[in-house]
Amino acid sequence: MNLAYARLQRCVPHIPHDQKLAKIKTLRLAMLYIKHLEAVVDGSVRIRSSSSHELRPLEVEDFASIAMAEIQARNNYKDLAEKELQRGVRTEDICRQTVPERYALQEKTTQNHFSSIIRFP
């Protein structure tokens, strides 16, 4: 697993090669890079050039600032959880929103499975 994360980290540009990132950060950066590439290919995203105030198409090289911001961001899950609680979001609701339904254990499936094995009089 560690080897796979190391390979993934090498595929994402603008990450210092001598820096080992947390797995969650590597995954976030990979997802951000894929979204960035989609926006570049789509061509509908335009940004302001730093040298002039004109809008220009998004380029692959623009990912450097996104990567650096993500690398420098702290993974403070406690603070994130407290913010969600202040907004009134229950932990159960967050989990239900983020976990695909195909991974959810359904009672009906479990009952059907056991009913084929165990016969009741």
mmCIF file of C-alpha atoms in Angstrom:
data_model
loop_
_atom_site.group_PDB
_atom_site.id
_atom_site.type_symbol
_atom_site.label_atom_id
_atom_site.label_comp_id
_atom_site.label_asym_id
_atom_site.label_seq_id
_atom_site.Cartn_x
_atom_site.Cartn_y
_atom_site.Cartn_z
ATOM 1 C CA MET A 1 0.000 0.000 0.000
ATOM 2 C CA ASN A 2 2.755 2.431 0.921
ATOM 3 C CA LEU A 3 4.444 1.828 -2.420
ATOM 4 C CA ALA A 4 1.198 2.641 -4.252
ATOM 5 C CA TYR A 5 0.832 5.930 -2.351
ATOM 6 C CA ALA A 6 4.455 6.819 -3.099
ATOM 7 C CA ARG A 7 3.860 6.176 -6.802
ATOM 8 C CA LEU A 8 0.682 8.236 -6.765
ATOM 9 C CA GLN A 9 2.517 11.096 -5.056
ATOM 10 C CA ARG A 10 5.168 11.052 -7.811
ATOM 11 C CA CYS A 11 2.437 11.355 -10.475
ATOM 12 C CA VAL A 12 1.109 14.614 -9.057
ATOM 13 C CA PRO A 13 3.245 17.601 -10.093
ATOM 14 C CA HIS A 14 4.560 20.347 -7.816
ATOM 15 C CA ILE A 15 5.100 18.087 -4.801
ATOM 16 C CA PRO A 16 8.694 18.155 -3.564
ATOM 17 C CA HIS A 17 10.208 14.716 -4.209
ATOM 18 C CA ASP A 18 11.869 14.611 -0.794
ATOM 19 C CA GLN A 19 8.617 15.300 1.056
ATOM 20 C CA LYS A 20 6.517 12.363 2.266
ATOM 21 C CA LEU A 21 2.886 13.361 2.576
ATOM 22 C CA ALA A 22 0.137 11.776 4.614
ATOM 23 C CA LYS A 23 -1.973 9.334 2.623
ATOM 24 C CA ILE A 24 -5.080 11.523 2.900
ATOM 25 C CA LYS A 25 -3.146 14.511 1.573
ATOM 26 C CA THR A 26 -1.799 12.450 -1.338
ATOM 27 C CA LEU A 27 -5.339 11.378 -2.226
ATOM 28 C CA ARG A 28 -6.640 14.946 -1.947
ATOM 29 C CA LEU A 29 -3.875 16.260 -4.185
ATOM 30 C CA ALA A 30 -4.500 13.534 -6.759
ATOM 31 C CA MET A 31 -8.216 14.363 -6.819
ATOM 32 C CA LEU A 32 -7.510 18.089 -7.068
ATOM 33 C CA TYR A 33 -5.077 17.481 -9.917
ATOM 34 C CA ILE A 34 -7.604 15.383 -11.832
ATOM 35 C CA LYS A 35 -10.251 18.101 -11.402
ATOM 36 C CA HIS A 36 -7.711 20.709 -12.489
ATOM 37 C CA LEU A 37 -6.870 18.725 -15.631
ATOM 38 C CA GLU A 38 -10.582 18.368 -16.421
ATOM 39 C CA ALA A 39 -10.965 22.152 -16.168
ATOM 40 C CA VAL A 40 -7.935 22.701 -18.424
ATOM 41 C CA VAL A 41 -9.282 20.306 -21.054
ATOM 42 C CA ASP A 42 -12.784 21.786 -20.807
ATOM 43 C CA GLY A 43 -11.359 25.248 -21.477
ATOM 44 C CA SER A 44 -14.273 27.086 -19.892
ATOM 45 C CA VAL A 45 -12.311 28.246 -16.821
ATOM 46 C CA ARG A 46 -10.526 31.547 -17.209
ATOM 47 C CA ILE A 47 -8.323 33.231 -14.603
ATOM 48 C CA ARG A 48 -6.651 36.597 -14.231
ATOM 49 C CA SER A 49 -3.043 36.705 -15.264
ATOM 50 C CA SER A 50 -0.647 37.919 -12.581
ATOM 51 C CA SER A 51 1.212 40.129 -15.058
ATOM 52 C CA SER A 52 -1.885 41.742 -16.549
ATOM 53 C CA HIS A 53 -5.497 42.071 -15.557
ATOM 54 C CA GLU A 54 -6.723 40.159 -18.598
ATOM 55 C CA LEU A 55 -8.448 36.811 -18.340
ATOM 56 C CA ARG A 56 -6.637 33.825 -19.759
ATOM 57 C CA PRO A 57 -7.438 30.113 -20.006
ATOM 58 C CA LEU A 58 -6.481 27.904 -17.091
ATOM 59 C CA GLU A 59 -3.188 26.074 -17.682
ATOM 60 C CA VAL A 60 -1.666 22.911 -16.214
ATOM 61 C CA GLU A 61 1.079 25.009 -14.563
ATOM 62 C CA ASP A 62 -1.564 26.862 -12.536
ATOM 63 C CA PHE A 63 -1.854 23.760 -10.362
ATOM 64 C CA ALA A 64 1.371 24.753 -8.555
ATOM 65 C CA SER A 65 -0.399 27.243 -6.273
ATOM 66 C CA ILE A 66 -3.186 24.757 -5.521
ATOM 67 C CA ALA A 67 -0.664 22.041 -4.645
ATOM 68 C CA MET A 68 1.346 24.308 -2.360
ATOM 69 C CA ALA A 69 -1.786 25.486 -0.529
ATOM 70 C CA GLU A 70 -2.916 21.891 0.054
ATOM 71 C CA ILE A 71 0.550 20.777 1.193
ATOM 72 C CA GLN A 72 0.738 23.627 3.708
ATOM 73 C CA ALA A 73 -2.826 23.146 5.009
ATOM 74 C CA ARG A 74 -3.100 21.353 8.320
ATOM 75 C CA ASN A 75 -5.268 18.263 8.690
ATOM 76 C CA ASN A 76 -7.117 19.361 11.777
ATOM 77 C CA TYR A 77 -10.124 17.059 11.846
ATOM 78 C CA LYS A 78 -11.114 18.116 15.361
ATOM 79 C CA ASP A 79 -11.655 21.715 14.229
ATOM 80 C CA LEU A 80 -13.575 20.547 11.155
ATOM 81 C CA ALA A 81 -15.827 18.360 13.305
ATOM 82 C CA GLU A 82 -16.493 21.232 15.721
ATOM 83 C CA LYS A 83 -17.472 23.521 12.824
ATOM 84 C CA GLU A 84 -19.905 20.884 11.553
ATOM 85 C CA LEU A 85 -21.437 20.553 15.025
ATOM 86 C CA GLN A 86 -21.846 24.339 15.260
ATOM 87 C CA ARG A 87 -23.695 24.258 11.952
ATOM 88 C CA GLY A 88 -25.977 21.597 13.399
ATOM 89 C CA VAL A 89 -24.811 18.724 11.204
ATOM 90 C CA ARG A 90 -24.927 15.365 12.964
ATOM 91 C CA THR A 91 -22.033 12.947 12.523
ATOM 92 C CA GLU A 92 -24.425 10.255 11.296
ATOM 93 C CA ASP A 93 -25.645 12.564 8.527
ATOM 94 C CA ILE A 94 -22.105 13.369 7.413
ATOM 95 C CA CYS A 95 -21.274 9.666 7.197
ATOM 96 C CA ARG A 96 -24.449 8.893 5.281
ATOM 97 C CA GLN A 97 -23.697 11.639 2.771
ATOM 98 C CA THR A 98 -20.131 10.559 2.119
ATOM 99 C CA VAL A 99 -20.413 6.769 2.065
ATOM 100 C CA PRO A 100 -21.870 5.374 -1.157
ATOM 101 C CA GLU A 101 -25.015 3.343 -0.632
ATOM 102 C CA ARG A 102 -23.481 0.289 -2.244
ATOM 103 C CA TYR A 103 -21.247 -0.080 0.827
ATOM 104 C CA ALA A 104 -24.099 0.250 3.289
ATOM 105 C CA LEU A 105 -25.176 -2.972 4.949
ATOM 106 C CA GLN A 106 -28.840 -3.513 4.265
ATOM 107 C CA GLU A 107 -30.860 -5.511 6.767
ATOM 108 C CA LYS A 108 -32.958 -7.122 4.057
ATOM 109 C CA THR A 109 -29.910 -8.570 2.302
ATOM 110 C CA THR A 110 -28.599 -9.989 5.570
ATOM 111 C CA GLN A 111 -31.952 -11.591 6.436
ATOM 112 C CA ASN A 112 -32.275 -13.138 2.982
ATOM 113 C CA HIS A 113 -28.769 -14.547 3.221
ATOM 114 C CA PHE A 114 -29.371 -16.202 6.593
ATOM 115 C CA SER A 115 -32.861 -17.430 5.719
ATOM 116 C CA SER A 116 -31.394 -19.551 2.946
ATOM 117 C CA ILE A 117 -29.006 -21.176 5.438
ATOM 118 C CA ILE A 118 -31.222 -21.545 8.521
ATOM 119 C CA ARG A 119 -34.684 -23.070 8.345
ATOM 120 C CA PHE A 120 -37.199 -22.158 11.007
ATOM 121 C CA PRO A 121 -39.987 -24.624 11.944
#
